[in-house]
PDB file of C-alpha atoms and ligand atoms in Angstrom:
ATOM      1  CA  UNK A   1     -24.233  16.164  80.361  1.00 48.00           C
ATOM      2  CA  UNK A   2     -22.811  12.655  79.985  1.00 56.00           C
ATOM      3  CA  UNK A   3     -23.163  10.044  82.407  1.00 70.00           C
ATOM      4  CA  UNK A   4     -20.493  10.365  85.321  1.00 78.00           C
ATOM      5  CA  UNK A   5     -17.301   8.308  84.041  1.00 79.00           C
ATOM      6  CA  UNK A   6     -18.286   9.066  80.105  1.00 83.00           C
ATOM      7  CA  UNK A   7     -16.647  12.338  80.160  1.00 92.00           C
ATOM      8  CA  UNK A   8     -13.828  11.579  77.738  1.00 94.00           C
ATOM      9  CA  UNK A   9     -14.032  14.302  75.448  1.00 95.00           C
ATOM     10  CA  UNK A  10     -13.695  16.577  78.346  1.00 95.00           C
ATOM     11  CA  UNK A  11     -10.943  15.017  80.098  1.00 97.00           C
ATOM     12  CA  UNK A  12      -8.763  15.201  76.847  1.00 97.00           C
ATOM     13  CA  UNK A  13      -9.628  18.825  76.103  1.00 97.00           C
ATOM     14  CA  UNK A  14      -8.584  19.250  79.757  1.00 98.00           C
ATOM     15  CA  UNK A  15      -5.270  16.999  79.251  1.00 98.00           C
ATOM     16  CA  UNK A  16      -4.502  18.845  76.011  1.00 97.00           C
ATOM     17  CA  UNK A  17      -4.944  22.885  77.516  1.00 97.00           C
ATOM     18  CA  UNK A  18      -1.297  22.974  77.146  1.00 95.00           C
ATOM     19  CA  UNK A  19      -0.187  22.725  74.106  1.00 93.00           C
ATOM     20  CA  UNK A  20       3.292  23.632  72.477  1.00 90.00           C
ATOM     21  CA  UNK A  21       2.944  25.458  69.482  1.00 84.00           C
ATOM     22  CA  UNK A  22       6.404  26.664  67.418  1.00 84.00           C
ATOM     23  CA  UNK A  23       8.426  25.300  70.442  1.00 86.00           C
ATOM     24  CA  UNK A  24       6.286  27.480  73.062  1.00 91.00           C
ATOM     25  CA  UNK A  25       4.229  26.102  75.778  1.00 91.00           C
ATOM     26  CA  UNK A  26       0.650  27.792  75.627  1.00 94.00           C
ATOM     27  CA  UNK A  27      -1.225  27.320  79.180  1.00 97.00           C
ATOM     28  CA  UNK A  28      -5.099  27.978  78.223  1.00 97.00           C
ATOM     29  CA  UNK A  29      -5.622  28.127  81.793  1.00 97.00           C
ATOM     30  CA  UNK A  30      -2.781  30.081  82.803  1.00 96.00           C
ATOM     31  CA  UNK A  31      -5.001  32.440  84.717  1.00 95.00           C
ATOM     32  CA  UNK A  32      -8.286  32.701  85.612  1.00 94.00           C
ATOM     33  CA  UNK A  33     -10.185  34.521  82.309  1.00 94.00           C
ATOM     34  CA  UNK A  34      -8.426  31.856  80.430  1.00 95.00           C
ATOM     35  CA  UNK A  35      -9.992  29.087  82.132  1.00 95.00           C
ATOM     36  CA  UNK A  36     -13.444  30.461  82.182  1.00 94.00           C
ATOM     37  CA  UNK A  37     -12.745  31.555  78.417  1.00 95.00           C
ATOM     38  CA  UNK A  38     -12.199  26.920  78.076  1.00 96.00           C
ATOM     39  CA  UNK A  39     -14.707  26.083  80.718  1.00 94.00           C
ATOM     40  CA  UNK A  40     -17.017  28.102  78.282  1.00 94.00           C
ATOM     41  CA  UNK A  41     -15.939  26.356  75.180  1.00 95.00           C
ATOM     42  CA  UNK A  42     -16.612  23.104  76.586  1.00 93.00           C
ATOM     43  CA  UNK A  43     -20.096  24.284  77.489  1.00 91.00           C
ATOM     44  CA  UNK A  44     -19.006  24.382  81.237  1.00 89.00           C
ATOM     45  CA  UNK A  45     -20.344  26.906  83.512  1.00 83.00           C
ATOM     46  CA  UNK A  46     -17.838  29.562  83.901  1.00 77.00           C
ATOM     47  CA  UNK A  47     -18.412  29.867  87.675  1.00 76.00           C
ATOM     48  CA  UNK A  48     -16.728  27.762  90.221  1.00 78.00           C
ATOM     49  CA  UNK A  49     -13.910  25.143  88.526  1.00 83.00           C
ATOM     50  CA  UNK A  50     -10.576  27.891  89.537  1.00 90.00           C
ATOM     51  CA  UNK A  51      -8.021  27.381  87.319  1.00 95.00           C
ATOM     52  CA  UNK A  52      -5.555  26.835  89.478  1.00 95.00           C
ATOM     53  CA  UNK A  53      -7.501  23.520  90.565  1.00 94.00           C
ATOM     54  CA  UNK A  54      -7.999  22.418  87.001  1.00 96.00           C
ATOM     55  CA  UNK A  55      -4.345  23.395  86.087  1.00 97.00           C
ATOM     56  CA  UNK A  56      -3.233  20.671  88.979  1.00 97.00           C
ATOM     57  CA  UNK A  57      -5.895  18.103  88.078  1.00 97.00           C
ATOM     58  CA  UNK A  58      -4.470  18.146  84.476  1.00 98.00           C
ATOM     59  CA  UNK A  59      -1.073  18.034  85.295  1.00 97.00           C
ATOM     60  CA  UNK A  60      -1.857  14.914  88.135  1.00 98.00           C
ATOM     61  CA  UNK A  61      -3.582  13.303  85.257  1.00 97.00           C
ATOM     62  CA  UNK A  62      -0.233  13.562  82.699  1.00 97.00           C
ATOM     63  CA  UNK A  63       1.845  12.335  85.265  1.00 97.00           C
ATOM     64  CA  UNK A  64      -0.497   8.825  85.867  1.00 97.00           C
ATOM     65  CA  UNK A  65      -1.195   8.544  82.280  1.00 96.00           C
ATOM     66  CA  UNK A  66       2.902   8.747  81.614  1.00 95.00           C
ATOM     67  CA  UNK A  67       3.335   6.408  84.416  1.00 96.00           C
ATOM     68  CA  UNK A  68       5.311   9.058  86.453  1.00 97.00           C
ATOM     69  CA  UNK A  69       2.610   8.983  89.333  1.00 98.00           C
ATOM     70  CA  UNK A  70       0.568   6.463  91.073  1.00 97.00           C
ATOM     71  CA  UNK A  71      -3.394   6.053  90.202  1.00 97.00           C
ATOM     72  CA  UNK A  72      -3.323   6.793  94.027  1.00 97.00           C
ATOM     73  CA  UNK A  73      -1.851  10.381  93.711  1.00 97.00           C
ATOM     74  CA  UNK A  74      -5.083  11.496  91.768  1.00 97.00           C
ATOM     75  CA  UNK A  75      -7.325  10.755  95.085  1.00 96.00           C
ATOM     76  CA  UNK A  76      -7.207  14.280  96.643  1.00 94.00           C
ATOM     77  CA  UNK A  77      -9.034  15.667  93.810  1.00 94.00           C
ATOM     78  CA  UNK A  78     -11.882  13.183  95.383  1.00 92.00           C
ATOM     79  CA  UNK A  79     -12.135  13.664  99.403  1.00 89.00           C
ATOM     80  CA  UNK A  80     -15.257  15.383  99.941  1.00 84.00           C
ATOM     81  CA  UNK A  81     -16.732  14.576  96.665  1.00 87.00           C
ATOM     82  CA  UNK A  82     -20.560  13.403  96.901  1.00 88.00           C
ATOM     83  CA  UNK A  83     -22.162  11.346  94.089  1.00 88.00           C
ATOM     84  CA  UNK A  84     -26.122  10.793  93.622  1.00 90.00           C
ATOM     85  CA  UNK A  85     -27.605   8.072  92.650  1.00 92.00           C
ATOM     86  CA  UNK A  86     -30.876   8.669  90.632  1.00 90.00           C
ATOM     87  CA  UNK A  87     -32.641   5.948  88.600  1.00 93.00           C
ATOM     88  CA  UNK A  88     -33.842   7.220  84.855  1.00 92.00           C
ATOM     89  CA  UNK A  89     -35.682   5.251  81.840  1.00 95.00           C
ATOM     90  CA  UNK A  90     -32.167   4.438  80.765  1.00 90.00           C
ATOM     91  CA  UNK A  91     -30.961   3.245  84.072  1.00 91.00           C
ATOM     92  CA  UNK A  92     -29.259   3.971  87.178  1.00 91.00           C
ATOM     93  CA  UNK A  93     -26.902   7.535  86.893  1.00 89.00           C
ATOM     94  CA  UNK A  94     -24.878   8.711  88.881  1.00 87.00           C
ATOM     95  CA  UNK A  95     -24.923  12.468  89.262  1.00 86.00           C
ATOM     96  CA  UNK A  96     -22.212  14.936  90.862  1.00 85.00           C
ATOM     97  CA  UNK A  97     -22.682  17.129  93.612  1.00 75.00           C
ATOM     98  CA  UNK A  98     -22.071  20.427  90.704  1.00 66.00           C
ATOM     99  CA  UNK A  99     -21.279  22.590  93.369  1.00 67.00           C
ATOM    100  CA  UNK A 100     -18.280  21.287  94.225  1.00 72.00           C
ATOM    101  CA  UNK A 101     -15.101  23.879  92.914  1.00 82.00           C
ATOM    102  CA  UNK A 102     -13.777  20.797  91.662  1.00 87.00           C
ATOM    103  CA  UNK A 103     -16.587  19.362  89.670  1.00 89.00           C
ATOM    104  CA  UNK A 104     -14.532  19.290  86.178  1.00 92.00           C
ATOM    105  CA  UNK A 105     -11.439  17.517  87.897  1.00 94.00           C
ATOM    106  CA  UNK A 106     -13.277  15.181  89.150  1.00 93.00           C
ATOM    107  CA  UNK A 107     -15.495  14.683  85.987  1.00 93.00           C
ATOM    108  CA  UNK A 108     -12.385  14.129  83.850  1.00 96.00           C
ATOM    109  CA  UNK A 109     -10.769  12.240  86.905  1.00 96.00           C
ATOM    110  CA  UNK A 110     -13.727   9.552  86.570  1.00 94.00           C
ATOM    111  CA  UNK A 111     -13.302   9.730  82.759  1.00 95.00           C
ATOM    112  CA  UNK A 112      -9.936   8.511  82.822  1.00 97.00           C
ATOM    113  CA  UNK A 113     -11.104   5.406  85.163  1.00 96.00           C
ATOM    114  CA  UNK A 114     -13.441   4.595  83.159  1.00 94.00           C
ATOM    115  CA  UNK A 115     -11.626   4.815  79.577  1.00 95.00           C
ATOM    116  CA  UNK A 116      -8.781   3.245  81.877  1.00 94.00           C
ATOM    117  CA  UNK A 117     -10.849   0.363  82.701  1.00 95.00           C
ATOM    118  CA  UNK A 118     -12.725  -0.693  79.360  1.00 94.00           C
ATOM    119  CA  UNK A 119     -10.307   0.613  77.117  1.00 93.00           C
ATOM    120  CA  UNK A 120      -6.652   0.554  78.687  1.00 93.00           C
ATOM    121  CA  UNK A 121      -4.153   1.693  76.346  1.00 92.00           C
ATOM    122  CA  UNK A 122      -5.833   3.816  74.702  1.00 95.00           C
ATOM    123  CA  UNK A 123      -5.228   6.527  75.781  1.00 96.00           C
ATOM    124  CA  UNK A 124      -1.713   7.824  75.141  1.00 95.00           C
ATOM    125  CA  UNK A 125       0.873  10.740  74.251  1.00 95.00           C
ATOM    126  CA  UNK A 126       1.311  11.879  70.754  1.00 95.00           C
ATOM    127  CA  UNK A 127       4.221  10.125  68.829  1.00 93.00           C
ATOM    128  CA  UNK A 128       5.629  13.323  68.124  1.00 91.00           C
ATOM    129  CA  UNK A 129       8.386  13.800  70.974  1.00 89.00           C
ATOM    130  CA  UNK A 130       7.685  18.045  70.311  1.00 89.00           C
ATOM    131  CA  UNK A 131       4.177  17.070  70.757  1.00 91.00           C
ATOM    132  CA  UNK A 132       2.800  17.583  74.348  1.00 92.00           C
ATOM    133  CA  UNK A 133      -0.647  16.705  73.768  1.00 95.00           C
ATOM    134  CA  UNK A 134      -2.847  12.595  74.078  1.00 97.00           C
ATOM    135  CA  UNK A 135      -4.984  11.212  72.037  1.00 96.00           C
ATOM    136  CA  UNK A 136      -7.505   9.031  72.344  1.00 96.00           C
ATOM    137  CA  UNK A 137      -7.296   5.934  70.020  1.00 95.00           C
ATOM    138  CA  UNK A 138     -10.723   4.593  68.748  1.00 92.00           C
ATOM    139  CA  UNK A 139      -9.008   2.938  65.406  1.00 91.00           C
ATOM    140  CA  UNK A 140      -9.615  -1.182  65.547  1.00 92.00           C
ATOM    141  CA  UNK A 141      -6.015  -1.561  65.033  1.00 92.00           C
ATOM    142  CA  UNK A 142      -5.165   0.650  67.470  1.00 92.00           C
ATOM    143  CA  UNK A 143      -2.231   1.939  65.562  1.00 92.00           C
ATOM    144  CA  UNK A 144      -3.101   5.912  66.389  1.00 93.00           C
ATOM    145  CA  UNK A 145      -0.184   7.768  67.052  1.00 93.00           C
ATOM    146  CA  UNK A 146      -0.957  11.050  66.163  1.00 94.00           C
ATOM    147  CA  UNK A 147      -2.856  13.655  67.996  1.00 94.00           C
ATOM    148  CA  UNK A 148      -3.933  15.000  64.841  1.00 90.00           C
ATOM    149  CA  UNK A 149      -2.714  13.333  61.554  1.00 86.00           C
ATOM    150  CA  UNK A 150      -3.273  17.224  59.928  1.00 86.00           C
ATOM    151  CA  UNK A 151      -0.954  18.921  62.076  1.00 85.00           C
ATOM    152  CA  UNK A 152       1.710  16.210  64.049  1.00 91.00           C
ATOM    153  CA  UNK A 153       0.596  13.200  61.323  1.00 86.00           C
ATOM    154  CA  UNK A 154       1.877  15.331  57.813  1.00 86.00           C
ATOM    155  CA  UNK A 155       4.873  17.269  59.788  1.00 82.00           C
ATOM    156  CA  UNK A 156       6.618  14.290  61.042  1.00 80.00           C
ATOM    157  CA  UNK A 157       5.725  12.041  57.862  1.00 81.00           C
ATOM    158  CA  UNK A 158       7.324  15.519  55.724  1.00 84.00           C
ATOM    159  CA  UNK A 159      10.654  15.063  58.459  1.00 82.00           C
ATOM    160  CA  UNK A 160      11.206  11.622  57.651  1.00 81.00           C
ATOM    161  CA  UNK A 161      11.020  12.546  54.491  1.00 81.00           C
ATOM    162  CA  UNK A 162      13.446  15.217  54.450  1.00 80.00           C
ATOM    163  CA  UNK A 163      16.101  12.760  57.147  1.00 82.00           C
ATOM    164  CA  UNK A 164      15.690   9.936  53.899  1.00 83.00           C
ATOM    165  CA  UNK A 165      16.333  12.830  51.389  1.00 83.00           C
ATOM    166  CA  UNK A 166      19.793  14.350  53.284  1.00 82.00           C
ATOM    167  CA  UNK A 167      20.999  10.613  53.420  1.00 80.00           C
ATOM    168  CA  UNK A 168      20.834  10.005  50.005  1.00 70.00           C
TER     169      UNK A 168
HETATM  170 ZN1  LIG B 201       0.713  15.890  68.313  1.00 51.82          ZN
END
């Protein structure tokens, strides 16, 4: 398990659970065998972590990252949260208190901080406005706009395309 705060690929996986595919919004934690089905896939123990919990910890998390809710708004996913200090051959870590129903949340929470902090900006919406999932820009020239240049990337390069062909 990652350092506390290094979580990234976790808190995107969580960001992106809702994808909309042919115009349809999937939820993959719509109910609860869904999320245990994703806590699973992201090597997560299935217990604890309801999905109603991580459904509102994503959906807190859109709304800061869009800018449609305060940094502040995400702090009730925290109260009662304990952290551990323990000190390792690589340094001080910070550990979670795992038994906490709310351990992912906050795990992805801290994630977003810390990308937030170091690397603000990147982190963003796909370019493609039918598109509900982020990305996570790593490029130098941080010029990534697509959440995946095989799927959003070719069918919005393949609509221009078509727009320049009608006009001519
Ligand atoms: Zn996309």
């Amino acid at each position: 398990m990652p350092d506390l705060g290094h979580d990234e690929a976790l808190m995107l996986a969580l960001l992106n659970t809702a994808p909309v595919i042919d115009g349809v919004r999937r939820d993959e934690l719509a109910d609860t065998e869904g999320a245990q089905a994703w806590l699973a896939a992201q090597g997560w123990p299935a217990a604890g972590n309801p999905a109603r919990t991580l459904r509102e910890a994503r959906d807190a998390l859109k709304s800061v990252i869009l800018g449609a809710a305060s940094p502040a708004s995400l702090d009730p996913f925290l109260t009662d949260v304990r952290v551990a200090p323990a000190m390792t051959d690589e340094g001080l870590k910070w550990t979670l208190d795992e038994t906490s129903d709310k351990s992912v949340a906050v795990h992805a929470i801290l994630a977003w901080n810390t990308l937030n902090t170091t690397s603000p900006g990147r982190l963003r919406p796909c370019s493609n406005p039918d598109c509900e999932l982020f990305l996570i820009d790593r490029s130098k020239a941080n010029n990534a706009r697509w959440c995946s240049m095989a799927v959003c990337g070719n069918r919005m390069k393949a609509r221009r395309h078509y727009q320049r062909s009608r006009q001519a």
